[in-house]
mmCIF file of C-alpha atoms in Angstrom:
data_model
loop_
_atom_site.group_PDB
_atom_site.id
_atom_site.type_symbol
_atom_site.label_atom_id
_atom_site.label_comp_id
_atom_site.label_asym_id
_atom_site.label_seq_id
_atom_site.Cartn_x
_atom_site.Cartn_y
_atom_site.Cartn_z
ATOM 1 C CA UNK A 26 1.641 228.212 219.467
ATOM 2 C CA UNK A 27 4.538 225.614 218.467
ATOM 3 C CA UNK A 28 3.672 222.375 216.802
ATOM 4 C CA UNK A 29 5.196 219.510 216.936
ATOM 5 C CA UNK A 30 5.551 217.502 213.424
ATOM 6 C CA UNK A 31 3.923 214.016 213.912
ATOM 7 C CA UNK A 32 1.477 215.161 216.428
ATOM 8 C CA UNK A 33 -1.505 216.605 214.664
ATOM 9 C CA UNK A 34 -4.953 215.186 213.585
ATOM 10 C CA UNK A 35 -4.951 213.192 210.504
ATOM 11 C CA UNK A 36 -7.672 215.068 207.970
ATOM 12 C CA UNK A 37 -8.452 213.822 204.574
ATOM 13 C CA UNK A 38 -10.756 214.751 202.043
ATOM 14 C CA UNK A 39 -12.638 212.655 199.346
ATOM 15 C CA UNK A 40 -13.505 214.642 196.005
ATOM 16 C CA UNK A 41 -14.776 214.777 192.741
ATOM 17 C CA UNK A 42 -13.487 217.246 189.913
ATOM 18 C CA UNK A 43 -15.907 217.425 187.204
ATOM 19 C CA UNK A 44 -14.522 218.933 183.709
ATOM 20 C CA UNK A 45 -17.660 219.802 181.343
ATOM 21 C CA UNK A 46 -15.977 219.026 178.198
ATOM 22 C CA UNK A 47 -15.125 216.660 175.764
ATOM 23 C CA UNK A 48 -11.101 216.971 176.902
ATOM 24 C CA UNK A 49 -11.906 216.801 180.576
ATOM 25 C CA UNK A 50 -9.148 214.001 180.961
ATOM 26 C CA UNK A 51 -6.232 216.544 179.760
ATOM 27 C CA UNK A 52 -8.041 219.706 181.781
ATOM 28 C CA UNK A 53 -7.951 217.042 184.666
ATOM 29 C CA UNK A 54 -4.708 215.547 184.465
ATOM 30 C CA UNK A 55 -3.014 219.122 183.378
ATOM 31 C CA UNK A 56 -4.549 220.391 186.646
ATOM 32 C CA UNK A 57 -2.781 217.669 188.976
ATOM 33 C CA UNK A 58 0.244 217.967 186.841
ATOM 34 C CA UNK A 59 0.835 221.453 188.521
ATOM 35 C CA UNK A 60 -0.147 220.458 191.866
ATOM 36 C CA UNK A 61 2.880 219.845 194.491
ATOM 37 C CA UNK A 62 1.378 216.825 196.517
ATOM 38 C CA UNK A 63 4.539 215.723 198.169
ATOM 39 C CA UNK A 64 2.697 216.478 201.888
ATOM 40 C CA UNK A 65 -0.258 214.312 201.908
ATOM 41 C CA UNK A 66 -1.248 211.027 200.605
ATOM 42 C CA UNK A 67 -2.925 210.725 197.605
ATOM 43 C CA UNK A 68 -5.199 207.796 195.767
ATOM 44 C CA UNK A 69 -7.389 208.416 192.620
ATOM 45 C CA UNK A 70 -9.886 206.235 191.456
ATOM 46 C CA UNK A 71 -13.219 205.478 189.121
ATOM 47 C CA UNK A 72 -15.065 207.651 191.763
ATOM 48 C CA UNK A 73 -13.360 210.396 193.575
ATOM 49 C CA UNK A 74 -9.778 211.228 194.749
ATOM 50 C CA UNK A 75 -9.057 210.938 198.387
ATOM 51 C CA UNK A 76 -5.691 212.816 200.192
ATOM 52 C CA UNK A 77 -4.994 212.816 203.577
ATOM 53 C CA UNK A 78 -2.933 214.973 205.589
ATOM 54 C CA UNK A 79 -2.184 217.456 207.475
ATOM 55 C CA UNK A 80 -5.210 220.224 207.743
ATOM 56 C CA UNK A 81 -3.372 222.531 205.961
ATOM 57 C CA UNK A 82 -2.015 220.555 203.500
ATOM 58 C CA UNK A 83 -5.175 218.772 202.705
ATOM 59 C CA UNK A 84 -6.665 222.170 201.937
ATOM 60 C CA UNK A 85 -3.485 223.529 199.674
ATOM 61 C CA UNK A 86 -3.843 220.638 197.669
ATOM 62 C CA UNK A 87 -7.813 221.031 197.271
ATOM 63 C CA UNK A 88 -7.979 224.159 196.607
ATOM 64 C CA UNK A 89 -5.075 224.039 193.718
ATOM 65 C CA UNK A 90 -6.499 221.666 191.960
ATOM 66 C CA UNK A 91 -9.726 223.156 191.557
ATOM 67 C CA UNK A 92 -7.845 226.102 190.942
ATOM 68 C CA UNK A 93 -5.945 225.218 188.244
ATOM 69 C CA UNK A 94 -8.709 223.190 186.434
ATOM 70 C CA UNK A 95 -10.946 226.386 186.488
ATOM 71 C CA UNK A 96 -8.444 228.952 185.155
ATOM 72 C CA UNK A 97 -8.726 226.815 182.033
ATOM 73 C CA UNK A 98 -11.990 229.191 181.844
ATOM 74 C CA UNK A 99 -14.213 225.691 181.508
ATOM 75 C CA UNK A 100 -17.152 224.894 183.431
ATOM 76 C CA UNK A 101 -15.339 223.118 186.394
ATOM 77 C CA UNK A 102 -17.066 221.563 189.588
ATOM 78 C CA UNK A 103 -15.845 220.044 192.465
ATOM 79 C CA UNK A 104 -17.564 218.428 195.095
ATOM 80 C CA UNK A 105 -16.514 216.655 198.365
ATOM 81 C CA UNK A 106 -16.663 215.896 202.230
ATOM 82 C CA UNK A 107 -13.764 217.200 204.474
ATOM 83 C CA UNK A 108 -13.308 214.996 207.478
ATOM 84 C CA UNK A 109 -11.349 214.301 210.350
ATOM 85 C CA UNK A 110 -11.594 212.949 213.772
ATOM 86 C CA UNK A 111 -13.945 209.634 212.501
ATOM 87 C CA UNK A 112 -13.594 206.469 214.802
ATOM 88 C CA UNK A 113 -13.961 204.714 211.879
ATOM 89 C CA UNK A 114 -11.138 205.716 209.989
ATOM 90 C CA UNK A 115 -7.829 203.849 209.755
ATOM 91 C CA UNK A 116 -4.997 205.708 210.531
ATOM 92 C CA UNK A 117 -2.983 204.632 207.791
ATOM 93 C CA UNK A 118 -1.934 206.683 204.537
ATOM 94 C CA UNK A 119 -0.634 209.382 206.553
ATOM 95 C CA UNK A 120 2.062 212.273 205.262
ATOM 96 C CA UNK A 121 2.040 213.956 209.121
ATOM 97 C CA UNK A 122 5.780 214.570 209.307
ATOM 98 C CA UNK A 123 5.999 217.372 207.563
ATOM 99 C CA UNK A 124 6.376 221.142 207.868
ATOM 100 C CA UNK A 125 3.455 223.369 207.921
ATOM 101 C CA UNK A 126 4.848 225.537 204.871
ATOM 102 C CA UNK A 127 2.311 225.157 201.961
ATOM 103 C CA UNK A 128 3.570 223.921 198.454
ATOM 104 C CA UNK A 129 0.894 225.383 196.510
ATOM 105 C CA UNK A 130 0.125 228.556 197.867
ATOM 106 C CA UNK A 131 2.215 230.639 196.110
ATOM 107 C CA UNK A 132 0.618 229.186 192.515
ATOM 108 C CA UNK A 133 -2.701 229.618 193.768
ATOM 109 C CA UNK A 134 -2.470 233.353 194.718
ATOM 110 C CA UNK A 135 -2.102 234.196 191.385
ATOM 111 C CA UNK A 136 -5.047 232.505 189.982
ATOM 112 C CA UNK A 137 -8.718 234.850 189.689
ATOM 113 C CA UNK A 138 -11.547 232.942 189.454
ATOM 114 C CA UNK A 139 -15.012 233.609 190.483
ATOM 115 C CA UNK A 140 -17.252 231.050 191.671
ATOM 116 C CA UNK A 141 -20.677 229.602 193.850
ATOM 117 C CA UNK A 142 -19.991 227.211 196.503
ATOM 118 C CA UNK A 143 -22.578 225.362 199.100
ATOM 119 C CA UNK A 144 -21.215 223.865 202.067
ATOM 120 C CA UNK A 145 -21.676 222.440 205.118
ATOM 121 C CA UNK A 146 -20.615 221.698 208.124
ATOM 122 C CA UNK A 147 -21.861 218.468 210.213
ATOM 123 C CA UNK A 148 -19.869 218.063 213.832
ATOM 124 C CA UNK A 149 -20.460 214.316 214.817
ATOM 125 C CA UNK A 150 -20.655 213.173 218.388
ATOM 126 C CA UNK A 151 -22.507 215.706 220.092
ATOM 127 C CA UNK A 152 -25.737 216.517 220.766
ATOM 128 C CA UNK A 153 -25.201 220.665 220.398
ATOM 129 C CA UNK A 154 -23.834 220.906 217.095
ATOM 130 C CA UNK A 155 -26.126 223.952 216.005
ATOM 131 C CA UNK A 156 -24.597 225.979 219.127
ATOM 132 C CA UNK A 157 -21.082 224.836 217.771
ATOM 133 C CA UNK A 158 -21.515 226.024 214.568
ATOM 134 C CA UNK A 159 -23.162 229.122 216.008
ATOM 135 C CA UNK A 160 -19.901 229.764 218.661
ATOM 136 C CA UNK A 161 -17.063 228.662 215.696
ATOM 137 C CA UNK A 162 -18.138 230.658 213.094
ATOM 138 C CA UNK A 163 -18.315 233.744 211.991
ATOM 139 C CA UNK A 164 -18.434 234.500 208.172
ATOM 140 C CA UNK A 165 -18.945 237.800 207.745
ATOM 141 C CA UNK A 166 -14.968 237.947 209.163
ATOM 142 C CA UNK A 167 -14.156 235.852 206.009
ATOM 143 C CA UNK A 168 -12.662 238.533 203.429
ATOM 144 C CA UNK A 169 -13.450 238.180 199.931
ATOM 145 C CA UNK A 170 -16.740 236.129 200.196
ATOM 146 C CA UNK A 171 -20.579 236.805 200.007
ATOM 147 C CA UNK A 172 -22.607 234.563 202.466
ATOM 148 C CA UNK A 173 -26.219 233.572 201.432
ATOM 149 C CA UNK A 174 -28.237 230.583 203.040
ATOM 150 C CA UNK A 175 -29.528 228.182 200.932
ATOM 151 C CA UNK A 176 -31.391 224.920 201.770
ATOM 152 C CA UNK A 177 -29.380 222.544 203.678
ATOM 153 C CA UNK A 178 -26.109 224.267 203.099
ATOM 154 C CA UNK A 179 -24.500 227.922 203.212
ATOM 155 C CA UNK A 180 -23.699 229.831 200.172
ATOM 156 C CA UNK A 181 -20.278 231.718 199.447
ATOM 157 C CA UNK A 182 -19.625 233.548 196.250
ATOM 158 C CA UNK A 183 -16.584 235.308 195.093
ATOM 159 C CA UNK A 184 -12.998 234.359 194.058
ATOM 160 C CA UNK A 185 -12.415 230.633 194.520
ATOM 161 C CA UNK A 186 -9.113 230.820 196.526
ATOM 162 C CA UNK A 187 -11.185 233.305 199.211
ATOM 163 C CA UNK A 188 -14.380 230.569 198.930
ATOM 164 C CA UNK A 189 -11.662 227.724 200.377
ATOM 165 C CA UNK A 190 -9.999 229.994 202.664
ATOM 166 C CA UNK A 191 -13.320 230.617 204.138
ATOM 167 C CA UNK A 192 -14.177 226.798 204.208
ATOM 168 C CA UNK A 193 -10.608 225.970 205.935
ATOM 169 C CA UNK A 194 -11.172 228.415 208.430
ATOM 170 C CA UNK A 195 -14.551 227.085 209.408
ATOM 171 C CA UNK A 196 -13.571 223.505 209.186
ATOM 172 C CA UNK A 197 -10.203 224.123 211.452
ATOM 173 C CA UNK A 198 -12.214 225.969 214.042
ATOM 174 C CA UNK A 199 -15.102 223.609 214.803
ATOM 175 C CA UNK A 200 -12.623 220.702 214.787
ATOM 176 C CA UNK A 201 -11.056 222.439 217.833
ATOM 177 C CA UNK A 202 -14.328 221.936 219.477
ATOM 178 C CA UNK A 203 -15.728 218.963 217.946
ATOM 179 C CA UNK A 204 -13.097 216.050 217.659
ATOM 180 C CA UNK A 205 -15.010 214.446 214.790
ATOM 181 C CA UNK A 206 -16.017 216.752 211.881
ATOM 182 C CA UNK A 207 -17.233 217.177 208.392
ATOM 183 C CA UNK A 208 -17.993 219.381 205.878
ATOM 184 C CA UNK A 209 -19.497 218.901 202.606
ATOM 185 C CA UNK A 210 -18.893 221.711 199.522
ATOM 186 C CA UNK A 211 -19.596 221.978 196.096
ATOM 187 C CA UNK A 212 -17.956 224.614 194.154
ATOM 188 C CA UNK A 213 -18.732 225.880 190.651
ATOM 189 C CA UNK A 214 -17.365 228.516 188.260
ATOM 190 C CA UNK A 215 -18.599 229.091 184.641
ATOM 191 C CA UNK A 216 -21.481 227.946 184.659
ATOM 192 C CA UNK A 217 -23.844 228.709 182.160
ATOM 193 C CA UNK A 218 -26.916 228.668 184.198
ATOM 194 C CA UNK A 219 -28.184 231.550 186.255
ATOM 195 C CA UNK A 220 -27.609 232.118 189.841
ATOM 196 C CA UNK B 29 -48.827 201.018 207.788
ATOM 197 C CA UNK B 30 -51.397 203.331 206.458
ATOM 198 C CA UNK B 31 -50.080 207.217 205.824
ATOM 199 C CA UNK B 32 -51.835 209.902 205.331
ATOM 200 C CA UNK B 33 -50.907 212.589 203.005
ATOM 201 C CA UNK B 34 -49.149 215.311 204.406
ATOM 202 C CA UNK B 35 -48.250 213.964 207.939
ATOM 203 C CA UNK B 36 -44.745 212.625 207.114
ATOM 204 C CA UNK B 37 -41.682 214.952 207.315
ATOM 205 C CA UNK B 38 -39.565 216.634 204.685
ATOM 206 C CA UNK B 39 -36.667 215.219 202.711
ATOM 207 C CA UNK B 40 -34.661 217.243 200.781
ATOM 208 C CA UNK B 41 -31.083 216.505 198.166
ATOM 209 C CA UNK B 42 -29.007 218.689 197.063
ATOM 210 C CA UNK B 43 -27.070 217.728 194.077
ATOM 211 C CA UNK B 44 -25.113 218.201 191.386
ATOM 212 C CA UNK B 45 -25.181 216.613 188.092
ATOM 213 C CA UNK B 46 -21.505 216.469 185.764
ATOM 214 C CA UNK B 47 -21.354 215.406 182.338
ATOM 215 C CA UNK B 48 -17.498 215.382 180.900
ATOM 216 C CA UNK B 49 -18.457 216.573 177.281
ATOM 217 C CA UNK B 50 -18.810 219.653 175.306
ATOM 218 C CA UNK B 51 -22.872 218.977 174.857
ATOM 219 C CA UNK B 52 -23.068 218.802 178.959
ATOM 220 C CA UNK B 53 -26.113 220.975 178.969
ATOM 221 C CA UNK B 54 -27.914 219.682 176.107
ATOM 222 C CA UNK B 55 -27.162 216.345 178.080
ATOM 223 C CA UNK B 56 -28.100 217.717 181.029
ATOM 224 C CA UNK B 57 -31.467 219.530 179.941
ATOM 225 C CA UNK B 58 -32.630 216.595 177.697
ATOM 226 C CA UNK B 59 -32.379 214.315 180.918
ATOM 227 C CA UNK B 60 -34.419 216.478 183.109
ATOM 228 C CA UNK B 61 -36.920 216.675 180.197
ATOM 229 C CA UNK B 62 -37.288 212.811 180.637
ATOM 230 C CA UNK B 63 -37.977 213.164 184.541
ATOM 231 C CA UNK B 64 -41.167 213.868 186.324
ATOM 232 C CA UNK B 65 -40.877 216.373 189.030
ATOM 233 C CA UNK B 66 -44.308 217.327 189.813
ATOM 234 C CA UNK B 67 -44.358 215.438 193.484
ATOM 235 C CA UNK B 68 -40.885 217.305 194.199
ATOM 236 C CA UNK B 69 -40.185 221.059 194.818
ATOM 237 C CA UNK B 70 -37.590 221.837 192.526
ATOM 238 C CA UNK B 71 -34.460 224.902 192.235
ATOM 239 C CA UNK B 72 -31.480 224.849 189.793
ATOM 240 C CA UNK B 73 -28.976 227.247 190.413
ATOM 241 C CA UNK B 74 -25.395 227.688 188.851
ATOM 242 C CA UNK B 75 -24.081 225.451 191.624
ATOM 243 C CA UNK B 76 -26.579 222.341 192.529
ATOM 244 C CA UNK B 77 -29.970 221.472 191.872
ATOM 245 C CA UNK B 78 -32.130 221.182 195.264
ATOM 246 C CA UNK B 79 -35.301 218.988 195.445
ATOM 247 C CA UNK B 80 -37.363 219.074 198.597
ATOM 248 C CA UNK B 81 -40.534 216.797 199.429
ATOM 249 C CA UNK B 82 -41.577 212.762 200.525
ATOM 250 C CA UNK B 83 -38.697 210.701 200.927
ATOM 251 C CA UNK B 84 -39.484 208.108 198.359
ATOM 252 C CA UNK B 85 -39.929 211.389 195.637
ATOM 253 C CA UNK B 86 -37.031 212.746 196.371
ATOM 254 C CA UNK B 87 -34.872 209.327 195.562
ATOM 255 C CA UNK B 88 -37.285 208.780 192.220
ATOM 256 C CA UNK B 89 -36.277 212.215 190.903
ATOM 257 C CA UNK B 90 -32.620 212.184 191.784
ATOM 258 C CA UNK B 91 -32.095 208.132 190.521
ATOM 259 C CA UNK B 92 -34.163 209.145 187.379
ATOM 260 C CA UNK B 93 -31.877 212.123 186.671
ATOM 261 C CA UNK B 94 -28.904 210.246 186.918
ATOM 262 C CA UNK B 95 -30.118 207.245 184.897
ATOM 263 C CA UNK B 96 -31.456 209.514 182.216
ATOM 264 C CA UNK B 97 -28.290 210.968 182.198
ATOM 265 C CA UNK B 98 -26.101 208.094 182.388
ATOM 266 C CA UNK B 99 -27.681 206.352 180.287
ATOM 267 C CA UNK B 100 -25.564 208.653 177.113
ATOM 268 C CA UNK B 101 -22.806 206.252 177.881
ATOM 269 C CA UNK B 102 -21.078 209.782 178.685
ATOM 270 C CA UNK B 103 -19.000 210.089 181.672
ATOM 271 C CA UNK B 104 -21.403 211.434 184.159
ATOM 272 C CA UNK B 105 -20.966 212.128 187.937
ATOM 273 C CA UNK B 106 -23.382 213.108 190.539
ATOM 274 C CA UNK B 107 -22.585 214.495 193.966
ATOM 275 C CA UNK B 108 -25.150 215.280 196.749
ATOM 276 C CA UNK B 109 -26.612 215.530 200.008
ATOM 277 C CA UNK B 110 -29.686 213.660 201.276
ATOM 278 C CA UNK B 111 -30.925 215.450 204.309
ATOM 279 C CA UNK B 112 -33.797 215.249 206.619
ATOM 280 C CA UNK B 113 -34.552 216.770 209.964
ATOM 281 C CA UNK B 114 -32.251 219.616 209.882
ATOM 282 C CA UNK B 115 -33.321 221.779 213.027
ATOM 283 C CA UNK B 116 -32.098 225.202 210.760
ATOM 284 C CA UNK B 117 -34.066 224.074 207.520
ATOM 285 C CA UNK B 118 -37.513 226.393 206.772
ATOM 286 C CA UNK B 119 -40.559 224.098 206.507
ATOM 287 C CA UNK B 120 -41.241 225.908 202.995
ATOM 288 C CA UNK B 121 -40.680 224.575 199.729
ATOM 289 C CA UNK B 122 -42.287 220.964 200.252
ATOM 290 C CA UNK B 123 -44.679 219.229 197.995
ATOM 291 C CA UNK B 124 -46.206 216.845 201.071
ATOM 292 C CA UNK B 125 -49.722 216.148 200.049
ATOM 293 C CA UNK B 126 -49.037 213.940 197.444
ATOM 294 C CA UNK B 127 -49.482 210.092 197.002
ATOM 295 C CA UNK B 128 -46.923 207.824 197.342
ATOM 296 C CA UNK B 129 -46.802 206.455 193.687
ATOM 297 C CA UNK B 130 -43.367 207.092 192.578
ATOM 298 C CA UNK B 131 -43.516 208.774 188.845
ATOM 299 C CA UNK B 132 -40.546 207.722 187.377
ATOM 300 C CA UNK B 133 -39.734 204.383 188.513
ATOM 301 C CA UNK B 134 -41.088 202.466 185.043
ATOM 302 C CA UNK B 135 -38.560 204.433 183.100
ATOM 303 C CA UNK B 136 -35.489 204.267 185.735
ATOM 304 C CA UNK B 137 -36.250 200.571 185.382
ATOM 305 C CA UNK B 138 -35.201 200.040 181.975
ATOM 306 C CA UNK B 139 -32.535 201.691 182.231
ATOM 307 C CA UNK B 140 -29.264 199.453 182.492
ATOM 308 C CA UNK B 141 -25.838 201.111 183.244
ATOM 309 C CA UNK B 142 -23.225 199.888 185.765
ATOM 310 C CA UNK B 143 -21.601 202.604 188.338
ATOM 311 C CA UNK B 144 -19.571 203.011 191.205
ATOM 312 C CA UNK B 145 -20.458 205.058 194.140
ATOM 313 C CA UNK B 146 -19.199 206.304 197.629
ATOM 314 C CA UNK B 147 -21.346 207.315 200.401
ATOM 315 C CA UNK B 148 -21.505 208.402 203.645
ATOM 316 C CA UNK B 149 -24.261 208.620 206.172
ATOM 317 C CA UNK B 150 -24.238 211.250 209.350
ATOM 318 C CA UNK B 151 -26.806 210.780 211.693
ATOM 319 C CA UNK B 152 -27.088 214.086 213.766
ATOM 320 C CA UNK B 153 -27.425 215.358 217.439
ATOM 321 C CA UNK B 154 -26.582 211.848 218.817
ATOM 322 C CA UNK B 155 -23.443 210.392 220.551
ATOM 323 C CA UNK B 156 -24.167 207.081 219.924
ATOM 324 C CA UNK B 157 -24.274 207.779 215.714
ATOM 325 C CA UNK B 158 -21.486 204.661 214.707
ATOM 326 C CA UNK B 159 -24.323 202.279 216.722
ATOM 327 C CA UNK B 160 -27.027 203.541 214.647
ATOM 328 C CA UNK B 161 -25.707 202.800 211.783
ATOM 329 C CA UNK B 162 -24.318 199.448 212.094
ATOM 330 C CA UNK B 163 -27.764 198.592 214.124
ATOM 331 C CA UNK B 164 -29.825 199.799 210.758
ATOM 332 C CA UNK B 165 -28.376 198.890 207.876
ATOM 333 C CA UNK B 166 -27.005 195.638 206.792
ATOM 334 C CA UNK B 167 -25.665 196.266 202.676
ATOM 335 C CA UNK B 168 -25.291 192.801 202.413
ATOM 336 C CA UNK B 169 -29.132 192.312 202.532
ATOM 337 C CA UNK B 170 -29.063 194.792 199.740
ATOM 338 C CA UNK B 171 -29.715 193.153 196.353
ATOM 339 C CA UNK B 172 -27.360 193.775 193.420
ATOM 340 C CA UNK B 173 -24.505 196.005 195.246
ATOM 341 C CA UNK B 174 -20.972 194.925 196.099
ATOM 342 C CA UNK B 175 -19.946 196.995 199.255
ATOM 343 C CA UNK B 176 -16.480 197.870 199.796
ATOM 344 C CA UNK B 177 -14.648 200.208 202.505
ATOM 345 C CA UNK B 178 -13.295 203.495 201.398
ATOM 346 C CA UNK B 179 -11.492 206.317 203.445
ATOM 347 C CA UNK B 180 -14.917 208.623 205.198
ATOM 348 C CA UNK B 181 -17.052 206.531 203.137
ATOM 349 C CA UNK B 182 -18.760 203.046 201.747
ATOM 350 C CA UNK B 183 -18.211 202.125 198.287
ATOM 351 C CA UNK B 184 -21.051 200.453 196.149
ATOM 352 C CA UNK B 185 -20.937 198.976 192.905
ATOM 353 C CA UNK B 186 -23.400 197.550 190.525
ATOM 354 C CA UNK B 187 -26.484 198.325 188.513
ATOM 355 C CA UNK B 188 -27.030 202.726 188.793
ATOM 356 C CA UNK B 189 -30.694 201.863 189.799
ATOM 357 C CA UNK B 190 -29.598 199.411 192.668
ATOM 358 C CA UNK B 191 -27.244 201.360 194.056
ATOM 359 C CA UNK B 192 -29.614 204.555 194.489
ATOM 360 C CA UNK B 193 -32.136 201.886 196.107
ATOM 361 C CA UNK B 194 -29.449 200.544 198.403
ATOM 362 C CA UNK B 195 -28.822 204.245 199.401
ATOM 363 C CA UNK B 196 -32.856 205.246 199.852
ATOM 364 C CA UNK B 197 -33.025 201.981 202.085
ATOM 365 C CA UNK B 198 -30.101 202.963 204.374
ATOM 366 C CA UNK B 199 -31.414 206.505 204.724
ATOM 367 C CA UNK B 200 -34.666 205.763 205.250
ATOM 368 C CA UNK B 201 -34.315 203.557 208.038
ATOM 369 C CA UNK B 202 -31.550 205.427 209.785
ATOM 370 C CA UNK B 203 -34.186 208.507 209.873
ATOM 371 C CA UNK B 204 -36.321 206.513 211.555
ATOM 372 C CA UNK B 205 -33.764 206.263 214.440
ATOM 373 C CA UNK B 206 -32.260 209.729 214.232
ATOM 374 C CA UNK B 207 -34.502 212.708 213.037
ATOM 375 C CA UNK B 208 -31.578 214.605 211.572
ATOM 376 C CA UNK B 209 -29.925 212.619 209.610
ATOM 377 C CA UNK B 210 -27.732 212.977 206.280
ATOM 378 C CA UNK B 211 -26.110 211.376 203.553
ATOM 379 C CA UNK B 212 -23.709 212.128 201.131
ATOM 380 C CA UNK B 213 -22.663 210.674 197.979
ATOM 381 C CA UNK B 214 -20.617 210.670 194.902
ATOM 382 C CA UNK B 215 -21.917 208.409 191.782
ATOM 383 C CA UNK B 216 -19.783 208.247 188.734
ATOM 384 C CA UNK B 217 -20.519 205.724 185.444
ATOM 385 C CA UNK B 218 -18.414 205.685 182.226
ATOM 386 C CA UNK B 219 -15.128 207.209 183.984
ATOM 387 C CA UNK B 220 -12.006 206.391 181.606
ATOM 388 C CA UNK B 221 -10.232 206.000 184.978
ATOM 389 C CA UNK B 222 -9.302 202.422 186.448
ATOM 390 C CA UNK B 223 -11.669 201.438 189.903
#
């Protein structure tokens, strides 16, 4: 499929990165310093960071930020919400007129880090949302992740990069069928707690 | 309104508490130790904690956990999703047959802690979800919180306890109109980042 630049829909993610150590600020700033964010709009405040742009670049950046922080071996968590097509969202703050080449994929692929994640998809503005989820997603076909049920969420375990790839695949498929789709997630690595 | 025990709907919350310090485990365990959880079902793993029960007790416990951790003065974040009426959710793991008296309200009220929060409501299985949100919620009437817009979320600032009260009020009102309602939030205190 040929896609023209600037004609796609604006996706975004509000996320917060948590590093459980006294030097959390250095770890977070160090991670951000290694991530190329030129293809997304980005804003950080005291609660969370928001990135907006094409789906692939939003996922590329969020995944890279998590991997760069988690590779320190510290207990690192990220929670966030991916969103597309929200009718209340403004059309501003976008970087849509860019190529599809991912700026951080090569660096992210080099990072091995096991993680656990719980995520949930919310197709909005529809009365057959459960059918859409079942029809669009087949997590058993996602490479490298093991899938288990959890209250209010689906749990994925495996390499953090594979987990993000599975979430991107799920989100991308559902938003092709449902205009306003959101997806929440919490991913955690190096936790001292038992599974 | 007289409510009989055991006849209400099961609410729940999946949340993760993040403490940005080397002694995060002690802070989290210390906070949990000061929260009475006898009126909710609770399960913690390496990714998140899930509590389930009556709406008021789910909020009472989640708020208390956050306040007990944040009162340490450390940079403490919590992200989570409140949910009720999910058709895919099991009916188990409940503690519905309890009185409405909140076990942690007195202790929580004593804790003063400023915070910032972004939250979003997702009324599911309906095509007029934006109308429902506008009709049910009037955040300007919530005591102690200032309200501002954010991408994909609404921002609340004020005392952490007031923020949780405003979220509980919003969630409770929307779920009276919409059977399956979810609400995501991220709350942060003592962050070194600028607003």
